[in-house]
Each structure stands twice: as C-alpha cells, then as structure tokens.
mmCIF file of C-alpha atoms in Angstrom:
data_model
loop_
_atom_site.group_PDB
_atom_site.id
_atom_site.type_symbol
_atom_site.label_atom_id
_atom_site.label_comp_id
_atom_site.label_asym_id
_atom_site.label_seq_id
_atom_site.Cartn_x
_atom_site.Cartn_y
_atom_site.Cartn_z
ATOM 1 C CA MET A 1 0.000 0.000 0.000
ATOM 2 C CA SER A 2 1.444 3.364 -0.943
ATOM 3 C CA MET A 3 1.543 6.178 1.599
ATOM 4 C CA SER A 4 0.957 9.829 0.797
ATOM 5 C CA PRO A 5 3.918 12.077 1.556
ATOM 6 C CA ARG A 6 3.950 14.000 4.824
ATOM 7 C CA ILE A 7 3.787 17.740 4.243
ATOM 8 C CA VAL A 8 5.370 20.050 6.805
ATOM 9 C CA ALA A 9 5.258 23.846 6.670
ATOM 10 C CA VAL A 10 8.374 25.505 8.122
ATOM 11 C CA PHE A 11 7.863 29.173 8.931
ATOM 12 C CA GLY A 12 10.766 31.540 9.488
ATOM 13 C CA ALA A 13 12.804 31.810 6.299
ATOM 14 C CA THR A 14 14.787 34.689 7.791
ATOM 15 C CA GLY A 15 17.152 34.661 10.729
ATOM 16 C CA THR A 16 19.540 31.944 11.850
ATOM 17 C CA GLN A 17 16.898 29.238 12.218
ATOM 18 C CA GLY A 18 15.826 29.412 8.583
ATOM 19 C CA ILE A 19 18.015 31.466 6.277
ATOM 20 C CA SER A 20 16.359 32.246 2.923
ATOM 21 C CA GLU A 21 19.365 31.114 0.869
ATOM 22 C CA LYS A 22 19.068 27.716 2.479
ATOM 23 C CA ALA A 23 15.339 27.698 1.759
ATOM 24 C CA LEU A 24 16.152 28.190 -1.907
ATOM 25 C CA LYS A 25 18.647 25.355 -1.707
ATOM 26 C CA LEU A 26 15.891 23.135 -0.319
ATOM 27 C CA LYS A 27 13.885 23.904 -3.440
ATOM 28 C CA THR A 28 16.559 22.247 -5.544
ATOM 29 C CA LEU A 29 16.152 19.165 -3.345
ATOM 30 C CA GLY A 30 12.437 18.969 -4.076
ATOM 31 C CA ALA A 31 10.919 21.120 -1.350
ATOM 32 C CA GLU A 32 7.971 23.288 -2.323
ATOM 33 C CA LEU A 33 8.309 26.942 -1.317
ATOM 34 C CA ALA A 34 5.199 28.959 -0.495
ATOM 35 C CA GLN A 35 5.055 32.637 0.392
ATOM 36 C CA ALA A 36 2.891 33.772 3.277
ATOM 37 C CA ASP A 37 2.660 36.857 5.466
ATOM 38 C CA LEU A 38 2.354 36.228 9.188
ATOM 39 C CA TRP A 39 0.324 39.434 9.428
ATOM 40 C CA ASP A 40 -2.198 38.033 6.916
ATOM 41 C CA ILE A 41 -4.161 35.059 8.260
ATOM 42 C CA ASP A 42 -5.742 34.323 4.884
ATOM 43 C CA SER A 43 -2.312 33.923 3.297
ATOM 44 C CA LEU A 44 -1.334 31.617 6.165
ATOM 45 C CA LYS A 45 -4.405 29.481 5.632
ATOM 46 C CA GLN A 46 -3.590 29.200 1.957
ATOM 47 C CA ALA A 47 -0.016 28.138 2.731
ATOM 48 C CA LEU A 48 -1.263 25.561 5.229
ATOM 49 C CA SER A 49 -3.752 23.907 2.911
ATOM 50 C CA GLY A 50 -3.087 20.165 2.987
ATOM 51 C CA VAL A 51 -0.282 20.514 5.526
ATOM 52 C CA GLU A 52 0.111 17.896 8.256
ATOM 53 C CA ALA A 53 2.496 19.736 10.566
ATOM 54 C CA VAL A 54 3.905 23.206 11.201
ATOM 55 C CA TYR A 55 7.251 24.343 12.549
ATOM 56 C CA GLY A 56 6.737 27.912 13.680
ATOM 57 C CA VAL A 57 9.290 30.581 14.553
ATOM 58 C CA THR A 58 8.930 34.357 14.491
ATOM 59 C CA ASP A 59 11.515 37.116 14.098
ATOM 60 C CA TYR A 60 11.041 39.987 16.530
ATOM 61 C CA TYR A 61 13.803 42.075 14.973
ATOM 62 C CA ASP A 62 12.541 41.886 11.410
ATOM 63 C CA PRO A 63 12.059 45.602 10.598
ATOM 64 C CA LYS A 64 8.431 45.108 9.553
ATOM 65 C CA ASN A 65 7.635 43.334 12.811
ATOM 66 C CA PHE A 66 9.747 45.552 15.062
ATOM 67 C CA ALA A 67 7.944 48.632 13.769
ATOM 68 C CA GLN A 68 4.643 47.240 15.055
ATOM 69 C CA GLY A 69 5.684 47.418 18.709
ATOM 70 C CA HIS A 70 6.812 45.188 21.548
ATOM 71 C CA ASN A 71 3.957 42.694 21.229
ATOM 72 C CA SER A 72 4.277 42.134 17.490
ATOM 73 C CA GLU A 73 5.907 38.716 17.757
ATOM 74 C CA MET A 74 3.164 37.451 20.059
ATOM 75 C CA LEU A 75 0.506 38.607 17.594
ATOM 76 C CA LEU A 76 2.281 36.862 14.719
ATOM 77 C CA GLY A 77 2.549 33.633 16.668
ATOM 78 C CA LYS A 78 -1.143 33.772 17.537
ATOM 79 C CA ASN A 79 -2.007 34.333 13.871
ATOM 80 C CA LEU A 80 -0.054 31.227 12.947
ATOM 81 C CA VAL A 81 -1.776 29.168 15.640
ATOM 82 C CA ASP A 82 -5.202 30.418 14.515
ATOM 83 C CA ALA A 83 -4.456 29.541 10.903
ATOM 84 C CA ALA A 84 -3.184 26.093 11.868
ATOM 85 C CA LYS A 85 -6.331 25.413 13.872
ATOM 86 C CA ALA A 86 -8.581 26.622 11.060
ATOM 87 C CA MET A 87 -6.817 24.344 8.569
ATOM 88 C CA ASP A 88 -6.911 21.332 10.908
ATOM 89 C CA VAL A 89 -3.134 20.995 11.128
ATOM 90 C CA LYS A 90 -2.344 17.782 12.990
ATOM 91 C CA TYR A 91 0.820 18.859 14.787
ATOM 92 C CA PHE A 92 2.511 22.163 15.621
ATOM 93 C CA ILE A 93 6.096 22.632 16.832
ATOM 94 C CA TRP A 94 6.634 26.086 18.319
ATOM 95 C CA SER A 95 10.172 27.452 18.670
ATOM 96 C CA SER A 96 10.193 29.239 21.996
ATOM 97 C CA LEU A 97 12.111 30.665 24.952
ATOM 98 C CA PRO A 98 11.566 31.245 28.693
ATOM 99 C CA HIS A 99 9.337 34.032 30.009
ATOM 100 C CA CYS A 100 11.894 36.371 31.565
ATOM 101 C CA THR A 101 9.355 38.520 33.410
ATOM 102 C CA ARG A 102 7.781 35.520 35.142
ATOM 103 C CA VAL A 103 11.028 33.708 35.925
ATOM 104 C CA SER A 104 12.639 36.836 37.396
ATOM 105 C CA ASN A 105 9.476 37.974 39.220
ATOM 106 C CA GLY A 106 9.457 41.174 37.211
ATOM 107 C CA LYS A 107 13.146 42.054 37.504
ATOM 108 C CA TYR A 108 13.732 41.582 33.780
ATOM 109 C CA ALA A 109 10.517 42.787 32.174
ATOM 110 C CA ASN A 110 11.975 44.229 28.969
ATOM 111 C CA VAL A 111 13.100 41.079 27.160
ATOM 112 C CA TYR A 112 10.180 41.160 24.774
ATOM 113 C CA HIS A 113 11.495 38.666 22.231
ATOM 114 C CA PHE A 114 11.572 36.039 24.989
ATOM 115 C CA ASP A 115 8.265 36.888 26.653
ATOM 116 C CA ASN A 116 6.426 37.159 23.329
ATOM 117 C CA LYS A 117 7.356 33.621 22.384
ATOM 118 C CA ALA A 118 6.482 32.299 25.839
ATOM 119 C CA ASN A 119 3.063 33.959 25.657
ATOM 120 C CA VAL A 120 2.416 32.057 22.430
ATOM 121 C CA ASP A 121 3.214 28.844 24.361
ATOM 122 C CA ASP A 122 0.163 29.558 26.509
ATOM 123 C CA TYR A 123 -2.015 30.486 23.546
ATOM 124 C CA LEU A 124 -1.023 27.332 21.678
ATOM 125 C CA ARG A 125 -1.796 25.182 24.716
ATOM 126 C CA ASP A 126 -5.251 26.736 25.069
ATOM 127 C CA SER A 127 -5.975 26.449 21.328
ATOM 128 C CA GLY A 128 -6.284 22.675 21.424
ATOM 129 C CA VAL A 129 -3.921 22.241 18.467
ATOM 130 C CA PRO A 130 -1.717 19.150 19.080
ATOM 131 C CA HIS A 131 1.724 20.558 19.718
ATOM 132 C CA SER A 132 5.149 20.537 21.327
ATOM 133 C CA ASN A 133 7.288 23.490 22.378
ATOM 134 C CA LEU A 134 10.930 23.371 21.328
ATOM 135 C CA HIS A 135 13.163 25.711 23.318
ATOM 136 C CA THR A 136 16.555 26.763 22.000
ATOM 137 C CA GLY A 137 19.706 28.103 23.621
ATOM 138 C CA TRP A 138 22.269 30.718 22.649
ATOM 139 C CA PHE A 139 23.025 30.141 18.983
ATOM 140 C CA LEU A 140 26.602 29.063 18.404
ATOM 141 C CA GLU A 141 26.397 30.758 15.024
ATOM 142 C CA ASN A 142 26.252 34.070 16.928
ATOM 143 C CA LEU A 143 30.043 33.906 17.021
ATOM 144 C CA TRP A 144 30.174 35.227 13.464
ATOM 145 C CA ASN A 145 26.617 36.419 12.815
ATOM 146 C CA TYR A 146 26.851 38.914 15.697
ATOM 147 C CA ASN A 147 30.633 39.158 15.966
ATOM 148 C CA ASN A 148 30.853 37.631 19.424
ATOM 149 C CA LEU A 149 34.226 36.095 18.509
ATOM 150 C CA VAL A 150 36.578 38.608 16.932
ATOM 151 C CA PRO A 151 40.321 39.019 16.386
ATOM 152 C CA VAL A 152 42.164 41.428 18.660
ATOM 153 C CA PRO A 153 43.922 44.047 16.492
ATOM 154 C CA ASP A 154 47.683 43.684 16.016
ATOM 155 C CA SER A 155 47.789 40.277 17.690
ATOM 156 C CA ASN A 156 47.184 36.581 17.126
ATOM 157 C CA ARG A 157 44.495 36.513 19.823
ATOM 158 C CA LEU A 158 40.743 36.198 19.666
ATOM 159 C CA GLU A 159 38.215 37.717 22.028
ATOM 160 C CA LEU A 160 34.937 36.049 22.979
ATOM 161 C CA ASN A 161 32.795 39.027 23.980
ATOM 162 C CA VAL A 162 29.382 38.522 25.576
ATOM 163 C CA PRO A 163 28.022 41.560 27.434
ATOM 164 C CA ARG A 164 26.599 41.493 30.967
ATOM 165 C CA TYR A 165 27.655 37.892 31.601
ATOM 166 C CA ASP A 166 29.466 36.470 34.607
ATOM 167 C CA SER A 167 32.423 34.322 33.580
ATOM 168 C CA GLN A 168 31.251 31.429 35.791
ATOM 169 C CA SER A 169 27.546 31.508 34.903
ATOM 170 C CA PRO A 170 26.496 28.621 32.658
ATOM 171 C CA GLN A 171 25.204 29.214 29.150
ATOM 172 C CA TYR A 172 23.010 26.885 27.128
ATOM 173 C CA PHE A 173 24.291 26.518 23.561
ATOM 174 C CA THR A 174 22.492 25.363 20.421
ATOM 175 C CA TRP A 175 24.290 24.492 17.205
ATOM 176 C CA ILE A 176 21.409 25.469 14.958
ATOM 177 C CA GLU A 177 22.777 24.048 11.707
ATOM 178 C CA ARG A 178 23.522 20.591 13.085
ATOM 179 C CA ASP A 179 21.133 20.001 15.992
ATOM 180 C CA LEU A 180 17.900 21.997 15.726
ATOM 181 C CA GLY A 181 16.620 20.294 12.574
ATOM 182 C CA GLN A 182 17.127 16.807 13.909
ATOM 183 C CA CYS A 183 15.283 17.720 17.118
ATOM 184 C CA ALA A 184 12.266 18.935 15.161
ATOM 185 C CA LEU A 185 12.386 15.896 12.901
ATOM 186 C CA ALA A 186 12.458 13.521 15.868
ATOM 187 C CA LEU A 187 9.342 15.136 17.314
ATOM 188 C CA LEU A 188 7.585 14.997 13.957
ATOM 189 C CA LYS A 189 8.372 11.312 13.568
ATOM 190 C CA HIS A 190 7.040 10.425 17.004
ATOM 191 C CA TYR A 191 4.131 12.747 17.747
ATOM 192 C CA LYS A 192 1.565 10.074 16.830
ATOM 193 C CA ASP A 193 3.158 7.546 19.185
ATOM 194 C CA PRO A 194 1.580 7.767 22.668
ATOM 195 C CA GLU A 195 4.523 5.940 24.231
ATOM 196 C CA SER A 196 6.890 8.699 23.120
ATOM 197 C CA ASP A 197 4.922 11.270 25.144
ATOM 198 C CA VAL A 198 5.645 14.090 22.720
ATOM 199 C CA LEU A 199 2.376 16.035 22.693
ATOM 200 C CA SER A 200 1.871 19.013 25.025
ATOM 201 C CA ARG A 201 5.474 18.814 26.198
ATOM 202 C CA THR A 202 8.377 21.244 26.170
ATOM 203 C CA PHE A 203 11.671 19.949 24.782
ATOM 204 C CA TYR A 204 15.102 21.564 24.815
ATOM 205 C CA ALA A 205 17.097 21.739 21.586
ATOM 206 C CA VAL A 206 20.278 22.541 23.487
ATOM 207 C CA SER A 207 23.567 21.002 22.415
ATOM 208 C CA ALA A 208 25.665 21.752 25.502
ATOM 209 C CA LYS A 209 25.830 23.594 28.828
ATOM 210 C CA LEU A 210 29.031 25.294 30.021
ATOM 211 C CA ASN A 211 30.277 28.741 30.966
ATOM 212 C CA TYR A 212 31.935 31.135 28.533
ATOM 213 C CA THR A 213 35.359 30.712 30.133
ATOM 214 C CA GLN A 214 35.171 26.990 29.421
ATOM 215 C CA PHE A 215 33.918 27.736 25.913
ATOM 216 C CA ALA A 216 36.874 30.054 25.285
ATOM 217 C CA SER A 217 39.271 27.318 26.420
ATOM 218 C CA ILE A 218 37.751 24.778 24.016
ATOM 219 C CA LEU A 219 37.884 27.290 21.172
ATOM 220 C CA GLN A 220 41.512 28.062 21.970
ATOM 221 C CA GLN A 221 42.491 24.406 21.820
ATOM 222 C CA ALA A 222 40.693 23.865 18.516
ATOM 223 C CA LEU A 223 41.729 27.081 16.789
ATOM 224 C CA GLY A 224 45.346 27.020 17.921
ATOM 225 C CA LYS A 225 45.429 30.617 19.106
ATOM 226 C CA PRO A 226 44.687 32.355 22.416
ATOM 227 C CA VAL A 227 40.997 33.008 23.108
ATOM 228 C CA SER A 228 39.925 35.094 26.078
ATOM 229 C CA PHE A 229 36.420 35.724 27.410
ATOM 230 C CA VAL A 230 35.489 39.368 27.945
ATOM 231 C CA SER A 231 32.165 40.717 29.161
ATOM 232 C CA SER A 232 31.525 44.320 28.236
ATOM 233 C CA PRO A 233 29.093 46.441 30.298
ATOM 234 C CA THR A 234 26.515 47.000 27.564
ATOM 235 C CA THR A 235 25.375 46.100 24.074
ATOM 236 C CA GLY A 236 24.039 49.600 23.628
ATOM 237 C CA MET A 237 20.481 48.266 23.638
ATOM 238 C CA GLN A 238 18.489 47.877 26.863
ATOM 239 C CA GLU A 239 16.559 44.787 25.806
ATOM 240 C CA MET A 240 19.707 42.906 24.833
ATOM 241 C CA ASP A 241 21.475 43.988 28.029
ATOM 242 C CA ASP A 242 18.572 42.641 30.093
ATOM 243 C CA MET A 243 18.507 39.432 28.046
ATOM 244 C CA TYR A 244 22.138 38.656 28.834
ATOM 245 C CA ALA A 245 21.819 39.746 32.460
ATOM 246 C CA PHE A 246 18.792 37.472 32.848
ATOM 247 C CA GLN A 247 20.623 34.510 31.367
ATOM 248 C CA SER A 248 23.668 35.135 33.541
ATOM 249 C CA GLU A 249 21.669 35.475 36.760
ATOM 250 C CA TYR A 250 18.907 32.913 36.270
ATOM 251 C CA GLY A 251 20.118 30.627 33.486
ATOM 252 C CA LEU A 252 17.947 29.630 30.565
ATOM 253 C CA TYR A 253 17.056 26.130 31.757
ATOM 254 C CA PRO A 254 18.554 25.601 35.232
ATOM 255 C CA HIS A 255 16.361 22.630 36.146
ATOM 256 C CA THR A 256 16.830 20.728 32.891
ATOM 257 C CA THR A 257 19.268 17.964 31.995
ATOM 258 C CA ILE A 258 21.341 18.968 28.966
ATOM 259 C CA PRO A 259 21.313 17.494 26.372
ATOM 260 C CA ASP A 260 17.625 16.618 26.740
ATOM 261 C CA PRO A 261 17.551 12.839 27.361
ATOM 262 C CA ARG A 262 14.040 12.577 25.927
ATOM 263 C CA LEU A 263 15.266 13.837 22.563
ATOM 264 C CA ILE A 264 18.228 11.478 22.732
ATOM 265 C CA ASN A 265 15.785 8.622 23.309
ATOM 266 C CA LEU A 266 13.951 9.753 20.169
ATOM 267 C CA GLY A 267 17.154 9.368 18.153
ATOM 268 C CA VAL A 268 18.715 12.842 18.286
ATOM 269 C CA LYS A 269 22.516 12.775 18.234
ATOM 270 C CA PHE A 270 23.612 16.082 19.685
ATOM 271 C CA HIS A 271 26.991 17.475 18.708
ATOM 272 C CA THR A 272 29.592 18.618 21.222
ATOM 273 C CA ILE A 273 31.223 22.012 21.629
ATOM 274 C CA GLU A 274 34.508 20.335 20.700
ATOM 275 C CA GLU A 275 33.016 19.149 17.394
ATOM 276 C CA PHE A 276 31.642 22.611 16.701
ATOM 277 C CA SER A 277 34.993 24.248 17.460
ATOM 278 C CA GLN A 278 36.816 21.921 15.082
ATOM 279 C CA GLU A 279 34.228 22.600 12.375
ATOM 280 C CA ILE A 280 34.747 26.370 12.415
ATOM 281 C CA LYS A 281 38.556 26.407 12.294
ATOM 282 C CA GLY A 282 38.534 27.735 8.739
ATOM 283 C CA ARG A 283 36.597 30.846 9.760
ATOM 284 C CA TYR A 284 39.292 31.936 12.185
ATOM 285 C CA ALA A 285 42.452 30.704 10.473
#
C-alpha cells in the first residue's frame, strides 16, 4: 500500500533558524516553497492547505515586525496558531524561549522577544492544536553572525565578547545548523506515538551547557590561538542587556538535563562544543 507524503510547513525563512538562501537550496532538493505573510491570516491558511504539521518561529527584529511594537511577535505567533487550527493541522512545533518577566518575578521585564514567544506557548496550549514546544539556547552561530568572537587588532588573539555575563555563569548553547533540525524531525516522527509522550510537552534543543570561560578554552584548543572571554558592560540596547543579564543570573534552563535525554531517546545525536569548534577552524584561520 502506498503512503501519501507527509507535508510540513516551516515558517521563518529569515534569521539563523531558517536562512532564505538555504530555503532556496531546499527547493533544488524537491521542497515546495510557499510565500505567506504572518500578518495576513488568509495567506497563512492558503499556505497551510493540505499541511500535516507546522514548525513555527517568528523574528522579533525583522524591521516590519519591530515597527509594530513590543507585542508584534506574540501577535504573529497567535495568527499562525489560529491559521493552523482553522486548517486542521495535525501537529505544531513552536520554537520558543523562557518568560523572563515571570522567571525573574518582574526584575527583567523588557526582554520582549523572549516573553512574546512564551506567551504564544500559553495560547497554543489553550488552542487545542496538538503541539510541542521546542526551546533553543544561545546560537553558536552568533560567534560570526553577531561578531561575538573577533580578532584582537595587532595580535594573534581572539576575544569572545558577551556583554553582561558572569564568567562562571552557565550558558546553554544550540548548534542550529547541526542540531535543531534533527530535534524537530524527531518530534515529527514520534508525535503520533503515545509511548513517546511528545504532545503538550516542552523539549530543549540545546547542544551543551558550560560557561563562557570553558567555551573560550575549548575554542583556543581547537583554533590554535589564544581566546579570552570578555564581558563588556553593555550592548548599547536595553533589551539585549537585560537578556544577557537574565541569562547570567537565572540561566535559561537551570532545572533541565542537557542534552535533553528525551530527545536522545527519540534518536537525536547532539553534537559537542569540541566538534563545533573543530568545524569552524577555517573561519578563524
């Protein structure tokens, strides 16, 4: 008996989680690309016609979204949930983050791109759409996308600069290119299996947990040049300062085993920081 192909809609073709050039590359591999506007529910419904599952992620700092105010990302996420429910989507994976205001009891109430995503967690739960939440860590690709690892002028040294971060506070790292996709795929493969206990759960697509001093040491060994961790006092942007201060003080997922053993049991093979550091040697030769 032949089986019809499973159709999954992946939203977020901008940003590190889904770069548009890579989306175009997927087209050459047989993927069908559809254009939809997260501000336009009708276009979302059209894109979701015949779709079994959705992977949803929103981009707070997209200029179009950012211009709409602090709650824009929450509104976009809700639109996507509403469209998925209307089109009877069978499974929804939502890429999310902790709610900084709640976790810190109001101390860090300005990290909107975290809280917005977490608010969609609640909306998705109440919608009745079968789902899982997939939380990510600090993207390892930030090293070059946001210049967190840079050469020190007139030297052979590199500087790992992360503002507002204590050198001994743990960070939760995600290698987006190698680990996020396989986490989402594992959930998709198992969401129909009651024994896997995937539905209505939060999973952690986090490759490793260590502090930035340890990270600098691993980078130094792999790259063959001195790497020092430096924490500057500010990014120049209040929300980003509060984001890093929150992570340093509270930790992203302090009560979670990393890597997530449930994802490992579903077949995910997380990569190590050592493997990542070896992989990027050419960027910092």
